[in-house]
Tab-separated table of C-alpha atoms and ligand atoms in Angstrom:
chain	number	residue	atom	x	y	z
A	1	UNK	CA	3.608	-12.526	-13.087
A	2	UNK	CA	2.314	-14.743	-10.326
A	3	UNK	CA	-1.242	-14.352	-8.990
A	4	UNK	CA	-2.799	-15.166	-5.595
A	5	UNK	CA	-6.331	-15.218	-4.226
A	6	UNK	CA	-6.972	-12.212	-2.014
A	7	UNK	CA	-8.479	-13.917	1.039
A	8	UNK	CA	-12.164	-14.738	0.774
A	9	UNK	CA	-12.798	-12.011	-1.821
A	10	UNK	CA	-11.890	-14.560	-4.472
A	11	UNK	CA	-10.123	-11.815	-6.480
A	12	UNK	CA	-7.047	-13.212	-8.219
A	13	UNK	CA	-4.472	-10.466	-7.752
A	14	UNK	CA	-0.938	-10.081	-9.068
A	15	UNK	CA	1.686	-10.598	-6.349
A	16	UNK	CA	3.153	-7.219	-7.280
A	17	UNK	CA	0.553	-4.486	-7.462
A	18	UNK	CA	0.587	-0.793	-8.230
A	19	UNK	CA	0.223	1.965	-5.633
A	20	UNK	CA	-0.794	5.223	-7.239
A	21	UNK	CA	0.175	7.670	-4.488
A	22	UNK	CA	3.166	8.668	-6.630
A	23	UNK	CA	0.719	9.967	-9.248
A	24	UNK	CA	-0.301	12.601	-6.710
A	25	UNK	CA	3.286	13.888	-6.620
A	26	UNK	CA	3.822	12.864	-3.000
A	27	UNK	CA	7.478	11.875	-3.492
A	28	UNK	CA	8.493	14.458	-6.129
A	29	UNK	CA	6.872	16.701	-8.738
A	30	UNK	CA	5.837	14.365	-11.543
A	31	UNK	CA	5.240	14.575	-15.253
A	32	UNK	CA	1.587	13.602	-15.744
A	33	UNK	CA	2.106	11.914	-19.130
A	34	UNK	CA	4.909	9.839	-17.653
A	35	UNK	CA	2.686	8.892	-14.695
A	36	UNK	CA	-0.055	7.764	-17.092
A	37	UNK	CA	2.472	5.731	-19.070
A	38	UNK	CA	3.591	4.064	-15.834
A	39	UNK	CA	0.042	2.787	-15.245
A	40	UNK	CA	-0.150	1.416	-18.797
A	41	UNK	CA	3.221	-0.310	-18.480
A	42	UNK	CA	2.158	-1.822	-15.131
A	43	UNK	CA	-1.013	-3.290	-16.700
A	44	UNK	CA	0.895	-4.540	-19.757
A	45	UNK	CA	3.329	-6.366	-17.478
A	46	UNK	CA	0.524	-8.278	-15.757
A	47	UNK	CA	-0.102	-6.084	-12.696
A	48	UNK	CA	-3.875	-6.170	-12.186
A	49	UNK	CA	-4.404	-4.476	-8.821
A	50	UNK	CA	-4.239	-0.704	-8.357
A	51	UNK	CA	-4.523	1.176	-5.068
A	52	UNK	CA	-5.258	4.892	-4.724
A	53	UNK	CA	-6.937	7.356	-2.316
A	54	UNK	CA	-8.488	10.828	-2.398
A	55	UNK	CA	-5.735	11.918	0.023
A	56	UNK	CA	-2.853	11.286	-2.406
A	57	UNK	CA	-1.936	14.677	-3.817
A	58	UNK	CA	-5.299	15.848	-2.442
A	59	UNK	CA	-7.371	14.182	-5.206
A	60	UNK	CA	-4.677	14.549	-7.872
A	61	UNK	CA	-3.646	10.881	-7.863
A	62	UNK	CA	-7.244	9.771	-8.435
A	63	UNK	CA	-7.660	12.314	-11.232
A	64	UNK	CA	-4.456	11.285	-13.023
A	65	UNK	CA	-5.294	7.604	-12.526
A	66	UNK	CA	-8.767	8.232	-13.982
A	67	UNK	CA	-7.115	9.652	-17.113
A	68	UNK	CA	-4.808	6.638	-17.310
A	69	UNK	CA	-7.686	4.158	-17.006
A	70	UNK	CA	-9.849	5.864	-19.639
A	71	UNK	CA	-10.578	3.436	-22.464
A	72	UNK	CA	-9.102	0.419	-20.654
A	73	UNK	CA	-11.641	-2.416	-20.320
A	74	UNK	CA	-12.893	-2.468	-16.720
A	75	UNK	CA	-12.241	-6.212	-16.416
A	76	UNK	CA	-8.493	-5.748	-16.967
A	77	UNK	CA	-7.841	-4.419	-13.473
A	78	UNK	CA	-9.021	-4.420	-9.882
A	79	UNK	CA	-9.263	-0.978	-8.358
A	80	UNK	CA	-9.156	0.017	-4.698
A	81	UNK	CA	-9.621	3.468	-3.219
A	82	UNK	CA	-10.264	4.830	0.247
A	83	UNK	CA	-12.422	7.075	2.404
A	84	UNK	CA	-11.895	9.082	5.577
A	85	UNK	CA	-8.558	10.816	4.997
A	86	UNK	CA	-8.541	14.086	3.050
A	87	UNK	CA	-5.397	15.925	4.157
A	88	UNK	CA	-2.390	15.554	6.425
A	89	UNK	CA	-4.574	16.444	9.409
A	90	UNK	CA	-7.996	16.122	7.843
A	91	UNK	CA	-10.046	13.065	8.742
A	92	UNK	CA	-13.762	12.401	8.590
A	93	UNK	CA	-15.033	8.864	9.057
A	94	UNK	CA	-18.695	9.890	9.463
A	95	UNK	CA	-21.270	7.945	7.431
A	96	UNK	CA	-22.372	11.078	5.601
A	97	UNK	CA	-18.859	12.041	4.512
A	98	UNK	CA	-17.701	8.595	3.465
A	99	UNK	CA	-20.821	7.938	1.384
A	100	UNK	CA	-20.293	11.239	-0.483
A	101	UNK	CA	-16.587	10.489	-0.772
A	102	UNK	CA	-17.189	7.251	-2.699
A	103	UNK	CA	-19.240	9.108	-5.312
A	104	UNK	CA	-16.526	11.786	-5.648
A	105	UNK	CA	-13.850	9.096	-6.122
A	106	UNK	CA	-15.895	7.183	-8.722
A	107	UNK	CA	-16.305	10.401	-10.685
A	108	UNK	CA	-12.582	11.243	-10.589
A	109	UNK	CA	-11.641	7.685	-11.494
A	110	UNK	CA	-14.229	7.486	-14.278
A	111	UNK	CA	-15.618	4.117	-13.140
A	112	UNK	CA	-19.005	2.827	-11.916
A	113	UNK	CA	-17.582	0.810	-9.044
A	114	UNK	CA	-14.368	0.030	-7.209
A	115	UNK	CA	-13.404	-3.479	-6.212
A	116	UNK	CA	-12.360	-2.491	-2.702
A	117	UNK	CA	-13.302	0.536	-0.636
A	118	UNK	CA	-11.037	1.030	2.365
A	119	UNK	CA	-11.165	3.160	5.509
A	120	UNK	CA	-7.912	5.121	5.227
A	121	UNK	CA	-5.439	5.347	8.134
A	122	UNK	CA	-7.967	4.475	10.801
A	123	UNK	CA	-5.470	5.007	13.633
A	124	UNK	CA	-6.192	8.741	13.262
A	125	UNK	CA	-9.845	8.207	14.083
A	126	UNK	CA	-11.959	6.480	16.708
A	127	UNK	CA	-11.820	2.746	16.016
A	128	UNK	CA	-15.275	2.395	17.578
A	129	UNK	CA	-16.621	4.860	15.021
A	130	UNK	CA	-14.998	2.786	12.268
A	131	UNK	CA	-16.728	-0.344	13.598
A	132	UNK	CA	-20.114	1.185	14.410
A	133	UNK	CA	-20.552	3.870	11.767
A	134	UNK	CA	-18.016	3.849	8.903
A	135	UNK	CA	-18.091	0.163	8.000
A	136	UNK	CA	-21.912	-0.046	8.197
A	137	UNK	CA	-22.048	2.997	5.854
A	138	UNK	CA	-19.687	1.248	3.437
A	139	UNK	CA	-21.963	-1.828	3.553
A	140	UNK	CA	-24.691	0.419	2.150
A	141	UNK	CA	-22.284	1.583	-0.570
A	142	UNK	CA	-21.619	-2.092	-1.293
A	143	UNK	CA	-25.345	-2.864	-1.513
A	144	UNK	CA	-25.655	-0.089	-4.102
A	145	UNK	CA	-23.031	-1.841	-6.228
A	146	UNK	CA	-20.457	0.951	-5.928
A	147	UNK	CA	-17.890	-1.249	-4.188
A	148	UNK	CA	-17.485	-5.023	-4.118
A	149	UNK	CA	-15.483	-5.432	-0.920
A	150	UNK	CA	-14.542	-3.467	2.206
A	151	UNK	CA	-11.108	-3.014	3.765
A	152	UNK	CA	-9.206	-1.044	6.392
A	153	UNK	CA	-5.738	0.482	6.195
A	154	UNK	CA	-3.208	1.897	8.625
A	155	UNK	CA	0.227	1.667	10.212
A	156	UNK	CA	0.075	0.415	13.856
A	157	UNK	CA	-0.682	-3.299	13.612
A	158	UNK	CA	-2.891	-3.418	16.705
A	159	UNK	CA	-5.675	-1.476	14.916
A	160	UNK	CA	-6.383	-4.478	12.687
A	161	UNK	CA	-7.076	-6.849	15.573
A	162	UNK	CA	-9.227	-4.263	17.325
A	163	UNK	CA	-11.502	-3.868	14.313
A	164	UNK	CA	-11.501	-7.523	13.215
A	165	UNK	CA	-12.348	-8.696	16.748
A	166	UNK	CA	-15.516	-6.604	16.514
A	167	UNK	CA	-16.683	-6.703	12.898
A	168	UNK	CA	-15.940	-8.259	9.532
A	169	UNK	CA	-13.926	-6.743	6.715
A	170	UNK	CA	-12.572	-8.363	3.570
A	171	UNK	CA	-9.041	-6.928	3.429
A	172	UNK	CA	-6.411	-5.126	5.455
A	173	UNK	CA	-3.661	-2.921	4.020
A	174	UNK	CA	-0.555	-2.667	6.178
A	175	UNK	CA	2.487	-0.647	5.130
A	176	UNK	CA	6.204	-0.599	5.988
A	177	UNK	CA	5.759	-3.765	8.088
A	178	UNK	CA	7.116	-6.370	5.713
A	179	UNK	CA	10.391	-4.920	4.520
A	180	UNK	CA	14.107	-5.580	4.952
A	181	UNK	CA	14.059	-3.593	8.195
A	182	UNK	CA	10.633	-4.496	9.611
A	183	UNK	CA	8.841	-7.842	9.313
A	184	UNK	CA	6.367	-7.387	12.143
A	185	UNK	CA	3.368	-8.063	9.862
A	186	UNK	CA	4.383	-11.703	10.075
A	187	UNK	CA	2.997	-11.896	13.627
A	188	UNK	CA	-0.491	-11.037	12.394
A	189	UNK	CA	-0.725	-13.379	9.415
A	190	UNK	CA	-2.122	-16.477	11.198
A	191	UNK	CA	-4.879	-14.379	12.769
A	192	UNK	CA	-5.767	-12.879	9.369
A	193	UNK	CA	-5.713	-16.300	7.702
A	194	UNK	CA	-8.120	-17.704	10.307
A	195	UNK	CA	-10.557	-14.967	9.371
A	196	UNK	CA	-9.977	-15.298	5.615
A	197	UNK	CA	-8.911	-11.660	5.365
A	198	UNK	CA	-7.049	-10.539	2.220
A	199	UNK	CA	-3.536	-9.319	3.075
A	200	UNK	CA	-2.226	-6.290	1.198
A	201	UNK	CA	1.334	-5.314	2.045
A	202	UNK	CA	2.344	-1.801	0.990
A	203	UNK	CA	5.589	0.158	0.815
A	204	UNK	CA	8.164	-2.606	0.252
A	205	UNK	CA	10.723	0.179	-0.232
A	206	UNK	CA	9.748	1.679	3.114
A	207	UNK	CA	8.401	4.812	1.349
A	208	UNK	CA	11.924	5.577	0.136
A	209	UNK	CA	13.977	4.277	3.110
A	210	UNK	CA	15.200	1.367	0.993
A	211	UNK	CA	16.074	3.313	-2.173
A	212	UNK	CA	19.118	5.228	-3.359
A	213	UNK	CA	17.087	8.446	-3.522
A	214	UNK	CA	16.230	8.155	0.168
A	215	UNK	CA	13.210	9.569	1.961
A	216	UNK	CA	11.042	12.622	1.232
A	217	UNK	CA	10.956	15.396	3.864
A	218	UNK	CA	7.665	14.211	5.396
A	219	UNK	CA	8.948	10.702	6.104
A	220	UNK	CA	8.091	9.842	9.748
A	221	UNK	CA	10.982	7.462	10.541
A	222	UNK	CA	13.549	8.503	13.154
A	223	UNK	CA	16.960	9.781	12.055
A	224	UNK	CA	18.494	6.545	13.320
A	225	UNK	CA	16.259	4.430	11.061
A	226	UNK	CA	16.992	6.724	8.081
A	227	UNK	CA	20.730	6.663	8.747
A	228	UNK	CA	20.909	2.886	9.116
A	229	UNK	CA	18.870	2.300	5.941
A	230	UNK	CA	21.143	4.737	4.075
A	231	UNK	CA	24.132	2.681	5.284
A	232	UNK	CA	22.504	-0.475	3.962
A	233	UNK	CA	21.834	1.250	0.613
A	234	UNK	CA	25.487	2.349	0.413
A	235	UNK	CA	26.635	-1.207	1.183
A	236	UNK	CA	24.465	-2.581	-1.651
A	237	UNK	CA	25.851	0.097	-4.009
A	238	UNK	CA	29.384	-0.973	-3.091
A	239	UNK	CA	28.393	-4.484	-4.250
A	240	UNK	CA	26.916	-3.119	-7.473
A	241	UNK	CA	23.312	-3.781	-6.393
A	242	UNK	CA	20.408	-1.345	-6.053
A	243	UNK	CA	18.928	-1.832	-2.556
A	244	UNK	CA	15.457	-1.374	-4.082
A	245	UNK	CA	15.940	-4.672	-5.897
A	246	UNK	CA	16.818	-6.601	-2.751
A	247	UNK	CA	14.026	-4.882	-0.820
A	248	UNK	CA	11.400	-5.722	-3.406
A	249	UNK	CA	12.538	-9.320	-3.772
A	250	UNK	CA	12.487	-9.747	0.009
A	251	UNK	CA	8.992	-8.278	0.471
A	252	UNK	CA	7.628	-10.541	-2.231
A	253	UNK	CA	9.236	-13.689	-0.878
A	254	UNK	CA	6.475	-14.507	1.628
A	255	UNK	CA	3.769	-16.607	-0.063
A	256	UNK	CA	1.285	-15.923	2.766
A	257	UNK	CA	1.115	-12.258	1.729
A	258	UNK	CA	-1.352	-11.983	-1.138
A	259	UNK	CA	-0.084	-8.842	-2.839
A	260	UNK	CA	2.526	-6.125	-2.325
A	261	UNK	CA	1.943	-2.562	-3.483
A	262	UNK	CA	4.859	-0.599	-4.882
A	263	UNK	CA	4.591	3.010	-5.993
A	264	UNK	CA	6.313	4.944	-8.763
A	265	UNK	CA	5.462	7.445	-11.461
A	266	UNK	CA	8.355	6.293	-13.635
A	267	UNK	CA	7.690	3.622	-16.298
A	268	UNK	CA	11.302	2.433	-16.174
A	269	UNK	CA	11.004	1.776	-12.415
A	270	UNK	CA	7.911	-0.366	-12.833
A	271	UNK	CA	9.645	-2.350	-15.597
A	272	UNK	CA	12.643	-2.868	-13.316
A	273	UNK	CA	10.402	-3.887	-10.430
A	274	UNK	CA	8.650	-6.578	-12.447
A	275	UNK	CA	11.951	-7.841	-13.845
A	276	UNK	CA	13.554	-7.933	-10.392
A	277	UNK	CA	10.887	-10.096	-8.787
A	278	UNK	CA	11.488	-12.731	-11.434
A	279	UNK	CA	15.216	-12.954	-10.598
A	280	UNK	CA	16.535	-15.073	-7.713
A	281	UNK	CA	17.406	-13.195	-4.511
A	282	UNK	CA	21.097	-12.915	-3.544
A	283	UNK	CA	20.940	-14.781	-0.214
A	284	UNK	CA	24.444	-13.743	0.855
A	285	UNK	CA	23.801	-10.042	0.309
A	286	UNK	CA	20.405	-10.393	1.985
A	287	UNK	CA	22.015	-11.817	5.129
A	288	UNK	CA	24.629	-9.019	5.158
A	289	UNK	CA	22.044	-6.281	4.718
A	290	UNK	CA	19.753	-7.738	7.384
A	291	UNK	CA	22.775	-7.675	9.729
A	292	UNK	CA	23.386	-3.970	8.998
A	293	UNK	CA	19.703	-3.286	9.681
A	294	UNK	CA	19.581	-5.370	12.868
A	295	UNK	CA	19.955	-2.413	15.302
A	296	UNK	CA	16.718	-0.917	13.938
A	297	UNK	CA	14.874	-4.174	13.178
A	298	UNK	CA	11.101	-3.831	13.653
A	299	UNK	CA	11.600	-0.292	15.002
A	300	UNK	CA	8.433	1.730	14.328
A	301	UNK	CA	7.225	5.304	14.696
A	302	UNK	CA	4.027	6.536	16.344
A	303	UNK	CA	1.166	7.350	13.968
A	304	UNK	CA	-2.309	8.631	14.793
A	305	UNK	CA	-3.958	8.679	18.208
A	306	UNK	CA	-1.767	7.540	21.121
A	307	UNK	CA	-4.309	4.894	22.162
A	308	UNK	CA	-4.061	3.277	18.707
A	309	UNK	CA	-0.289	2.760	18.913
B	401	NAD	P1	7.169	2.378	-1.664
B	401	NAD	O1	7.853	1.637	-0.598
B	401	NAD	O2	6.534	1.644	-2.784
B	401	NAD	O3	8.222	3.453	-2.197
B	401	NAD	C1	7.922	4.367	-3.168
B	401	NAD	C2	9.174	5.129	-3.530
B	401	NAD	O4	10.099	4.207	-4.105
B	401	NAD	C3	8.935	6.201	-4.578
B	401	NAD	O5	9.774	7.291	-4.281
B	401	NAD	C4	9.370	5.533	-5.868
B	401	NAD	O6	9.813	6.449	-6.832
B	401	NAD	C5	10.496	4.666	-5.394
B	401	NAD	N1	10.695	3.496	-6.272
B	401	NAD	C6	9.784	2.635	-6.772
B	401	NAD	N2	10.382	1.719	-7.577
B	401	NAD	C7	11.703	2.016	-7.564
B	401	NAD	C8	12.825	1.450	-8.198
B	401	NAD	N3	12.723	0.411	-9.010
B	401	NAD	N4	14.031	2.009	-7.971
B	401	NAD	C9	14.173	3.063	-7.159
B	401	NAD	N5	13.120	3.660	-6.532
B	401	NAD	C10	11.915	3.143	-6.738
B	401	NAD	O7	6.097	3.303	-0.924
B	401	NAD	P2	4.643	3.802	-1.275
B	401	NAD	O8	4.544	4.358	-2.655
B	401	NAD	O9	4.251	4.641	-0.132
B	401	NAD	O10	3.765	2.478	-1.169
B	401	NAD	C11	3.169	1.856	-2.261
B	401	NAD	C12	1.674	2.119	-2.330
B	401	NAD	O11	1.028	1.509	-1.228
B	401	NAD	C13	1.255	3.597	-2.280
B	401	NAD	O12	1.364	4.198	-3.546
B	401	NAD	C14	-0.160	3.479	-1.794
B	401	NAD	O13	-1.020	3.167	-2.873
B	401	NAD	C15	-0.087	2.285	-0.842
B	401	NAD	N6	0.056	2.731	0.562
B	401	NAD	C16	-1.073	2.863	1.299
B	401	NAD	C17	-1.010	3.303	2.606
B	401	NAD	C18	-2.282	3.442	3.404
B	401	NAD	O14	-3.342	3.110	2.921
B	401	NAD	N7	-2.231	3.917	4.616
B	401	NAD	C19	0.217	3.639	3.162
B	401	NAD	C20	1.360	3.483	2.408
B	401	NAD	C21	1.271	3.019	1.105
């Protein structure tokens, strides 16, 4: 496993990291023991960064992750969770709620502190509230020693500039924007580097778009995006390759991205993922697949408030 420094946090994070949303059963009903084993396998393979949120499975992912982390020395992993999102349509970025939320998460996770506390999917809220109320509240949480660093997460890329032009945060988490079908995160990297912000890239498999299983019912991409990605997956199958392999290798090929979060509740998948990133990418297949995906390249979907898209 390769490691990179996460911006000015100084944390040395594995280039492939573990996203625990799957532990909340957001993609399929999961077997809890298998989910716990997945976390242990991830740590054994050198993954040292884990991302979760109260929203995933409505607290279930944090609870299952807490069980998985029980008894594991706290210095073996970095842990990030989030505040502000509590349901599909439930958001509360007020100081009072986010301060209480951190304590609830620490309890579920069974830890005294998290390494990063992130404002979750800020495009659903008022970005001015994030700047003027939520982040200052998280600075108090930080002063109390309950979190070491502060980050923001979301989908539309313009939210990151809006917040970072007005205040300081340590990390951003962007998802579905550095994949085979969408590399628009690239346009933001120089700006983030100038500010020393840690860059966390999530959903290299496009939340299922770039897998043989395909997308869950809630997936927000248009039918055209889903159809074109399914065509690309079928093309890879015809060549005897799992598109997930190509997708993962591609997302991890940019050295300016500090870490990439992949999610699964299946130990075999995490083993495959770690093995795949150590193999060379098939450049010919990559070029062919990127050609298939060209009609939908960098095509996005609206998320959150219209003014944040
Ligand atoms: P992903 O792109 O990692 O895809 C996950 C899906 O791919 C799951 O269905 C999983 O079973 C499947 N998968 C994983 N490995 C596979 C393999 N080897 N073969 C076939 N299928 C495989 O999407 P994700 O889980 O949404 O993203 C990763 C993590 O990033 C999340 O768990 C979460 O922690 C984080 N994330 C955060 C935000 C946010 O903060 N707003 C948004 C998206 C993701």
